[in-house]
Amino acid sequence: MAYQVAPLAQLIEQFERLPGIGHKTAQRLAYYVLDMPKEQAAAFAKAIEEAHEKIHYCKICCNLTDQELCPVCRNEARDKSIICVVEDPRDVFALERTQEFQATYHVLHGAISPLAGIGPDQLCIKELLARVNQSGVQEVIMATNPTVEGEATAMYLSRLLKPLGVKVTRLAYGIPVGGDLEYADEVTLSRAIEGRSEM
Amino acid sequence: MAYQVAPLAQLIEQFERLPGIGHKTAQRLAYYVLDMPKEQAAAFAKAIEEAHEKIHYCKICCNLTDQELCPVCRNEARDKSIICVVEDPRDVFALERTQEFQATYHVLHGAISPLAGIGPDQLCIKELLARVNQSGVQEVIMATNPTVEGEATAMYLSRLLKPLGVKVTRLAYGIPVGGDLEYADEVTLSRAIEGRSEM
C-alpha cells in the first residue's frame, strides 16, 4: 500500500473505524469526500463536531437533545405518569413512529451485560429512580430489547421499582404482524400462546 | 420522523449523501460518531478538512499528492520515458500493487463521456501533451477502463499522441487470471483469442 497520500490515508482510516465499513468502502467514501465541493466537505466536518458539542442528555429522561429538555419532556400534552424504559435513543424513535404512544420515555443507554462489563452503574438507572420517587409516576413500561441482556435489565429494574409502589409492565411478546407462523421461532410462539387474548 | 434532534439530523443527512449509504446506515453511523470519544470525533472532522486542504494534483502527472510532486514523480529510479495513462488515482494504486510497473503515470481524472457532459477539456489532457512534447517520452500506455468511455478516450488520445512521434500502446485484453472460461463474456473471449501468444 505504498504511495497513498498521508491526508488521504488518514481519512480512509477514519472511515474504516465506522461500523460495517471495510477498507474498500472506506477508500470509496474518502475519494468521494475528496471530490466534494470544499463547502460541502466543511459542512460534513462541522456536522460531526456540532453533533458532539451540542447534543447531550435530556435532564429528565436521558434521551439525546440539543436543549435542556427533549421534545417529549417539553411537550405538555404528554402523559407524565407513564414512563416507557428503553435501551437506546433509536428505540424512542421507533416507538414515536407508531404515533400511538402519548406518554414519556426513559433512555438507559445500554443494558446490563456482565460479559461486556456493563453494570447498573453505567446505565441511567438512578435518574429513573429519582423520577419515580419525585413525581406522580403510576406505571413504568419495560421496553428493553427481547434479548438476554434486555430481559435481565427489565428484571433488575422491576425489582427496584416495585417497592416504590409503581406498576411495572412489559411490552407484549408474540408473533410480529405480517410475519409467517411457519418461520416464527418456538420461544416466540409459546410466548404468543401464553399471551393469547379473547376475540 | 418527529423528535430527531437537529444536529443529529444534520449529521445523518451528511452521511446519507455518501455513495452507497442509505438512511438506516446513515443513522447507525451518526449514532456511532456521537458515541465516539470527543477527541476521536474531532480527529474525524479534521481528517475531512485536511484531506481537502492539503491534497492537490501533482504538477507533473496530475495524481493526488500533498506535496509539489507525487511520490512516483519524485522517485528518480522511475523510468520517465514511459507514461501509463489512467482515468483515476485509484487506478494508480491498483497498478502500484502489482509491484511490476517501474515507469510513471498520468491521471486524466475521468474519461470522455458525451452523455455525462464530460469532454476532453475537463480532463488532464493538455498536461499529458505538454509532458510528451517537453521531455523524452518514448511510450504512452493507455490503461483507461475497458468501457465504452475508456476506449473512446484511449482512441482520442492515441490520435493526438501519434503525430508527436511517440509509441502508443494499450493494456492487453484477455481472460482474467483465476477466472473461469465458462463465465467469460464473448467480447473478452474473442479479444483473448485475437491476442493469443505462442507458448
Coordinates of C-alpha atoms in Angstrom, one line a residue:
Chain A
M1 CA 0.0 0.0 0.0
A2 CA 2.8 2.4 -0.9
Y3 CA 2.1 5.8 -2.5
Q4 CA -1.0 6.6 -0.6
V5 CA -1.0 10.3 0.2
A6 CA -0.9 10.9 4.0
P7 CA -4.0 13.1 4.5
L8 CA -6.0 10.7 2.3
A9 CA -4.7 7.6 4.2
Q10 CA -5.8 9.3 7.4
L11 CA -9.3 10.0 6.0
I12 CA -9.6 6.4 4.8
E13 CA -8.5 5.2 8.3
Q14 CA -11.2 7.3 9.9
F15 CA -13.9 5.9 7.7
E16 CA -12.7 2.4 8.3
R17 CA -13.3 2.8 12.1
L18 CA -17.0 3.2 11.5
P19 CA -19.1 0.0 11.9
G20 CA -19.8 -2.1 8.8
I21 CA -17.3 -0.1 6.7
G22 CA -14.4 -2.2 5.3
H23 CA -11.2 -0.9 3.6
K24 CA -12.6 -0.8 0.1
T25 CA -15.7 1.1 1.1
A26 CA -13.6 3.4 3.3
Q27 CA -11.5 4.2 0.3
R28 CA -14.5 4.8 -1.9
L29 CA -16.0 7.2 0.7
A30 CA -12.7 9.0 1.2
Y31 CA -12.3 9.6 -2.5
Y32 CA -15.9 10.8 -2.7
V33 CA -15.3 13.3 0.1
L34 CA -12.2 14.5 -1.7
D35 CA -14.3 15.1 -4.8
M36 CA -16.9 17.1 -2.9
P37 CA -17.0 20.9 -3.3
K38 CA -15.0 22.4 -0.5
E39 CA -18.0 23.9 1.3
Q40 CA -19.8 20.6 1.4
A41 CA -16.8 18.8 3.0
A42 CA -16.5 21.7 5.5
A43 CA -20.2 21.2 6.3
F44 CA -19.6 17.5 6.8
A45 CA -16.8 18.1 9.2
K46 CA -18.8 20.8 11.0
A47 CA -21.8 18.4 11.4
I48 CA -19.5 15.9 13.1
E49 CA -18.2 18.4 15.5
E50 CA -21.5 20.1 16.2
A51 CA -23.2 16.8 17.0
H52 CA -20.6 16.3 19.7
E53 CA -20.7 19.8 21.0
K54 CA -24.5 20.4 21.0
I55 CA -26.0 17.1 21.8
H56 CA -26.3 15.9 25.4
Y57 CA -28.8 14.0 27.6
C58 CA -32.2 15.4 28.5
K59 CA -32.3 16.4 32.1
I60 CA -35.4 14.3 32.8
C61 CA -35.4 11.2 30.5
C62 CA -31.7 11.0 29.4
N63 CA -32.7 11.0 25.7
L64 CA -30.5 12.9 23.4
T65 CA -31.3 16.6 22.9
D66 CA -29.6 19.9 22.0
Q67 CA -31.7 21.8 24.6
E68 CA -32.3 21.4 28.3
L69 CA -35.2 19.0 27.8
C70 CA -36.0 16.7 24.9
P71 CA -39.1 17.4 22.8
V72 CA -41.1 14.7 24.5
C73 CA -40.4 16.0 28.0
R74 CA -41.0 19.6 26.9
N75 CA -44.4 18.6 25.5
E76 CA -47.1 19.4 28.0
A77 CA -49.7 17.2 26.2
R78 CA -47.7 14.1 27.1
D79 CA -48.8 11.9 30.0
K80 CA -46.1 12.2 32.5
S81 CA -47.5 9.5 34.8
I82 CA -46.3 6.7 32.4
I83 CA -42.7 6.1 31.6
C84 CA -41.5 3.7 28.9
V85 CA -38.0 2.5 29.6
V86 CA -35.8 1.8 26.5
E87 CA -32.2 0.9 26.0
D88 CA -31.3 3.3 23.2
P89 CA -32.4 6.7 21.8
R90 CA -33.2 4.9 18.5
D91 CA -35.8 2.9 20.3
V92 CA -37.6 6.1 21.2
F93 CA -37.5 7.0 17.6
A94 CA -39.0 3.6 16.7
L95 CA -41.8 4.0 19.3
E96 CA -42.5 7.5 18.2
R97 CA -43.1 6.3 14.7
T98 CA -46.1 4.3 15.9
Q99 CA -47.7 7.6 16.8
E100 CA -49.7 5.7 19.4
F101 CA -47.7 6.3 22.5
Q102 CA -48.5 9.5 24.2
A103 CA -46.6 9.2 27.5
T104 CA -42.9 9.7 28.2
Y105 CA -39.7 7.7 27.9
H106 CA -36.5 7.0 29.8
V107 CA -33.4 6.0 28.0
L108 CA -31.0 3.7 29.8
H109 CA -28.2 4.0 27.2
G110 CA -27.5 0.3 27.2
A111 CA -28.5 -2.9 29.0
I112 CA -26.9 -4.8 31.9
S113 CA -24.3 -7.1 30.4
P114 CA -21.7 -8.7 32.8
L115 CA -19.9 -10.2 29.7
A116 CA -19.4 -6.7 28.2
G117 CA -18.6 -5.3 31.6
I118 CA -21.7 -3.1 31.7
G119 CA -23.2 -3.0 35.2
P120 CA -26.2 -1.0 36.5
D121 CA -23.9 1.9 37.4
Q122 CA -23.1 2.6 33.8
L123 CA -26.7 3.0 32.8
C124 CA -29.1 5.9 33.5
I125 CA -30.9 4.0 36.3
K126 CA -30.5 6.4 39.2
E127 CA -32.2 9.1 37.1
L128 CA -35.1 6.8 36.5
L129 CA -35.4 6.0 40.2
A130 CA -35.3 9.7 41.1
R131 CA -38.1 10.4 38.6
V132 CA -40.3 7.7 40.0
N133 CA -39.6 8.9 43.6
Q134 CA -40.3 12.5 42.9
S135 CA -43.2 12.9 40.6
G136 CA -46.6 11.1 40.4
V137 CA -45.5 8.2 38.2
Q138 CA -48.0 5.4 38.1
E139 CA -46.7 3.0 35.5
V140 CA -43.3 2.0 34.1
I141 CA -43.4 0.0 30.9
M142 CA -40.3 -2.1 30.2
A143 CA -39.4 -1.8 26.5
T144 CA -35.9 -3.1 26.7
N145 CA -34.9 -5.5 23.8
P146 CA -36.1 -9.1 23.9
T147 CA -32.6 -10.3 24.4
V148 CA -30.9 -11.9 27.4
E149 CA -29.4 -8.6 28.4
G150 CA -32.6 -6.7 27.9
E151 CA -34.6 -9.2 29.9
A152 CA -32.1 -9.1 32.7
T153 CA -32.2 -5.3 32.8
A154 CA -36.0 -5.4 32.9
M155 CA -36.0 -7.9 35.7
Y156 CA -33.4 -5.9 37.7
L157 CA -35.4 -2.6 37.3
S158 CA -38.7 -4.2 38.1
R159 CA -37.2 -5.4 41.4
L160 CA -36.1 -1.9 42.2
L161 CA -39.3 -0.2 41.1
K162 CA -42.0 -2.4 42.6
P163 CA -41.1 -1.4 46.3
L164 CA -41.7 2.2 45.3
G165 CA -45.4 1.3 44.7
V166 CA -45.4 1.8 41.0
K167 CA -47.0 -0.6 38.4
V168 CA -44.3 -2.3 36.3
T169 CA -45.3 -3.7 32.9
R170 CA -43.6 -5.3 29.9
L171 CA -44.2 -5.0 26.2
A172 CA -46.2 -7.9 24.8
Y173 CA -44.4 -10.8 23.2
G174 CA -46.0 -12.5 20.2
I175 CA -45.8 -13.1 16.5
P176 CA -44.9 -10.0 14.5
V177 CA -47.7 -8.6 12.4
G178 CA -47.2 -9.6 8.8
G179 CA -45.0 -12.4 9.8
D180 CA -45.4 -16.1 9.0
L181 CA -46.2 -18.6 11.7
E182 CA -44.1 -21.2 9.9
Y183 CA -41.0 -19.1 10.4
A184 CA -41.7 -17.9 14.0
D185 CA -39.2 -19.5 16.5
E186 CA -40.5 -21.7 19.3
V187 CA -39.9 -19.3 22.1
T188 CA -41.8 -16.5 20.3
L189 CA -44.7 -18.9 19.5
S190 CA -45.0 -20.2 23.1
R191 CA -45.0 -16.6 24.3
A192 CA -47.7 -15.8 21.8
I193 CA -49.8 -18.8 23.1
E194 CA -49.3 -17.7 26.7
G195 CA -50.3 -14.1 26.0
R196 CA -53.4 -15.0 23.8
S197 CA -56.4 -12.8 24.2
E198 CA -60.1 -13.3 23.7
M199 CA -61.5 -12.3 20.3
Chain B
M1 CA -39.7 11.4 11.8
A2 CA -40.6 13.8 14.5
Y3 CA -38.3 14.3 17.6
Q4 CA -35.0 13.9 15.9
V5 CA -32.5 16.4 17.4
A6 CA -31.4 19.0 14.8
P7 CA -27.6 18.5 15.0
L8 CA -28.1 14.7 14.8
A9 CA -30.5 15.0 11.9
Q10 CA -27.8 17.1 10.1
L11 CA -25.1 14.5 10.7
I12 CA -27.4 11.8 9.4
E13 CA -28.1 13.9 6.3
Q14 CA -24.4 14.3 5.7
F15 CA -23.7 10.6 5.9
E16 CA -26.7 9.9 3.6
R17 CA -25.1 11.9 0.9
L18 CA -22.2 9.5 0.6
P19 CA -22.5 6.8 -2.1
G20 CA -24.0 3.5 -1.1
I21 CA -25.2 4.8 2.3
G22 CA -28.9 4.7 2.9
H23 CA -31.0 6.3 5.6
K24 CA -30.7 3.4 8.1
T25 CA -26.9 3.1 7.7
A26 CA -26.5 6.9 7.9
Q27 CA -28.4 6.8 11.2
R28 CA -26.3 4.0 12.5
L29 CA -23.1 5.8 11.5
A30 CA -24.3 9.1 13.0
Y31 CA -25.1 7.4 16.4
Y32 CA -21.7 5.7 16.3
V33 CA -19.9 9.1 15.8
L34 CA -22.0 10.5 18.6
D35 CA -20.8 7.7 20.9
M36 CA -17.1 8.2 20.0
P37 CA -14.9 10.0 22.5
K38 CA -14.8 13.7 21.7
E39 CA -11.1 13.6 20.5
Q40 CA -11.9 10.9 18.0
A41 CA -14.8 12.8 16.5
A42 CA -12.6 15.9 16.3
A43 CA -9.9 13.8 14.5
F44 CA -12.5 12.6 12.1
A45 CA -13.7 16.1 11.3
K46 CA -10.1 17.3 11.0
A47 CA -9.3 14.4 8.6
I48 CA -12.1 15.5 6.3
E49 CA -11.0 19.1 6.3
E50 CA -7.3 18.3 6.0
A51 CA -7.8 16.0 3.0
H52 CA -9.4 18.9 1.3
E53 CA -6.9 21.5 2.2
K54 CA -3.7 19.5 1.7
I55 CA -4.4 17.3 -1.3
H56 CA -4.0 18.7 -4.8
Y57 CA -2.8 17.5 -8.2
C58 CA 0.9 16.5 -8.8
K59 CA 2.4 19.2 -11.1
I60 CA 3.7 16.5 -13.5
C61 CA 1.2 13.6 -13.6
C62 CA -2.0 15.1 -12.0
N63 CA -2.1 12.3 -9.4
L64 CA -3.2 13.3 -5.9
T65 CA -0.4 14.5 -3.6
D66 CA 0.1 16.6 -0.5
Q67 CA 3.5 17.9 -1.8
E68 CA 4.6 19.5 -5.1
L69 CA 5.2 16.2 -6.8
C70 CA 3.7 12.8 -6.1
P71 CA 5.9 10.0 -4.8
V72 CA 6.2 8.4 -8.2
C73 CA 7.3 11.6 -10.0
R74 CA 9.7 12.3 -7.1
N75 CA 11.3 8.9 -7.4
E76 CA 14.4 9.1 -9.5
A77 CA 14.6 5.4 -10.1
R78 CA 11.4 5.5 -12.1
D79 CA 11.6 5.3 -15.9
K80 CA 10.4 8.7 -17.0
S81 CA 10.3 7.7 -20.7
I82 CA 7.2 5.6 -20.3
I83 CA 3.8 7.1 -19.2
C84 CA 0.9 5.0 -18.2
V85 CA -2.4 6.9 -18.7
V86 CA -5.2 6.1 -16.2
E87 CA -8.6 7.6 -15.5
D88 CA -8.4 7.7 -11.7
P89 CA -6.0 7.9 -8.8
R90 CA -7.3 4.6 -7.6
D91 CA -6.1 3.0 -10.8
V92 CA -2.5 4.2 -10.0
F93 CA -3.0 2.5 -6.6
A94 CA -4.1 -0.8 -8.3
L95 CA -1.2 -0.8 -10.7
E96 CA 1.3 0.0 -7.9
R97 CA 0.1 -3.1 -6.1
T98 CA 1.4 -5.2 -8.9
Q99 CA 4.9 -4.0 -8.0
E100 CA 5.9 -4.7 -11.6
F101 CA 5.4 -1.3 -13.2
Q102 CA 8.5 0.9 -12.8
A103 CA 7.7 3.9 -15.0
T104 CA 5.4 6.9 -14.4
Y105 CA 1.7 7.6 -14.6
H106 CA -0.7 10.3 -15.9
V107 CA -4.1 10.6 -14.3
L108 CA -6.8 12.0 -16.5
H109 CA -9.4 12.3 -13.7
G110 CA -12.2 10.8 -15.8
A111 CA -13.0 9.6 -19.3
I112 CA -14.6 11.4 -22.3
S113 CA -18.3 10.8 -21.9
P114 CA -20.6 13.0 -24.0
L115 CA -23.7 11.6 -22.2
A116 CA -22.3 12.8 -18.8
G117 CA -21.2 16.1 -20.4
I118 CA -17.5 15.3 -19.9
G119 CA -15.4 16.5 -22.9
P120 CA -11.6 16.4 -23.4
D121 CA -11.3 19.9 -21.8
Q122 CA -12.5 18.7 -18.4
L123 CA -9.7 16.0 -18.3
C124 CA -6.0 16.5 -17.7
I125 CA -5.1 16.0 -21.3
K126 CA -3.2 19.2 -22.1
E127 CA -0.8 18.3 -19.2
L128 CA -0.2 15.0 -20.8
L129 CA 0.5 16.6 -24.2
A130 CA 2.9 19.1 -22.6
R131 CA 4.8 16.2 -20.9
V132 CA 5.1 14.3 -24.2
N133 CA 6.2 17.4 -26.0
Q134 CA 8.8 18.5 -23.5
S135 CA 10.7 15.5 -22.1
G136 CA 12.0 12.4 -23.8
V137 CA 8.8 10.3 -23.6
Q138 CA 9.0 7.2 -25.8
E139 CA 5.9 5.3 -25.0
V140 CA 2.4 6.0 -23.7
I141 CA 0.5 3.1 -22.4
M142 CA -3.3 3.5 -22.4
A143 CA -4.7 2.0 -19.2
T144 CA -8.1 3.6 -19.3
N145 CA -11.0 1.3 -18.3
P146 CA -12.2 -1.3 -20.8
T147 CA -15.6 0.5 -21.1
V148 CA -17.1 2.5 -24.0
E149 CA -15.9 5.8 -22.4
G150 CA -12.4 4.4 -21.6
E151 CA -12.0 3.1 -25.1
A152 CA -13.1 6.3 -26.7
T153 CA -10.7 8.3 -24.5
A154 CA -7.9 5.9 -25.5
M155 CA -8.7 6.3 -29.2
Y156 CA -8.9 10.1 -28.9
L157 CA -5.6 10.3 -27.0
S158 CA -3.8 8.0 -29.4
R159 CA -4.8 10.2 -32.3
L160 CA -3.4 13.2 -30.6
L161 CA -0.2 11.5 -29.4
K162 CA 0.9 9.5 -32.5
P163 CA 1.7 12.7 -34.6
L164 CA 4.1 13.6 -31.8
G165 CA 6.3 10.6 -32.7
V166 CA 5.5 8.6 -29.5
K167 CA 4.7 4.9 -29.4
V168 CA 1.1 4.4 -28.1
T169 CA 0.1 1.0 -26.6
R170 CA -2.9 -0.4 -24.9
L171 CA -3.1 -2.8 -21.9
A172 CA -3.8 -6.4 -23.1
Y173 CA -7.3 -7.7 -23.1
G174 CA -8.0 -11.3 -22.2
I175 CA -9.4 -13.7 -19.7
P176 CA -8.6 -12.7 -16.1
V177 CA -6.1 -14.9 -14.2
G178 CA -8.0 -17.3 -11.9
G179 CA -11.2 -16.7 -13.9
D180 CA -13.3 -19.4 -15.5
L181 CA -13.6 -19.7 -19.3
E182 CA -17.2 -20.7 -18.9
Y183 CA -18.1 -17.4 -17.3
A184 CA -16.0 -15.1 -19.6
D185 CA -18.2 -13.0 -21.9
E186 CA -18.0 -13.3 -25.7
V187 CA -16.2 -10.0 -26.2
T188 CA -13.5 -10.8 -23.7
L189 CA -13.0 -14.3 -25.1
S190 CA -12.7 -13.1 -28.7
R191 CA -10.2 -10.5 -27.6
A192 CA -8.3 -13.2 -25.8
I193 CA -8.2 -15.3 -29.0
E194 CA -7.1 -12.3 -31.0
G195 CA -4.3 -11.5 -28.6
R196 CA -3.1 -15.1 -28.2
S197 CA 0.7 -15.6 -27.9
E198 CA 3.0 -18.6 -28.6
M199 CA 3.8 -20.9 -25.7

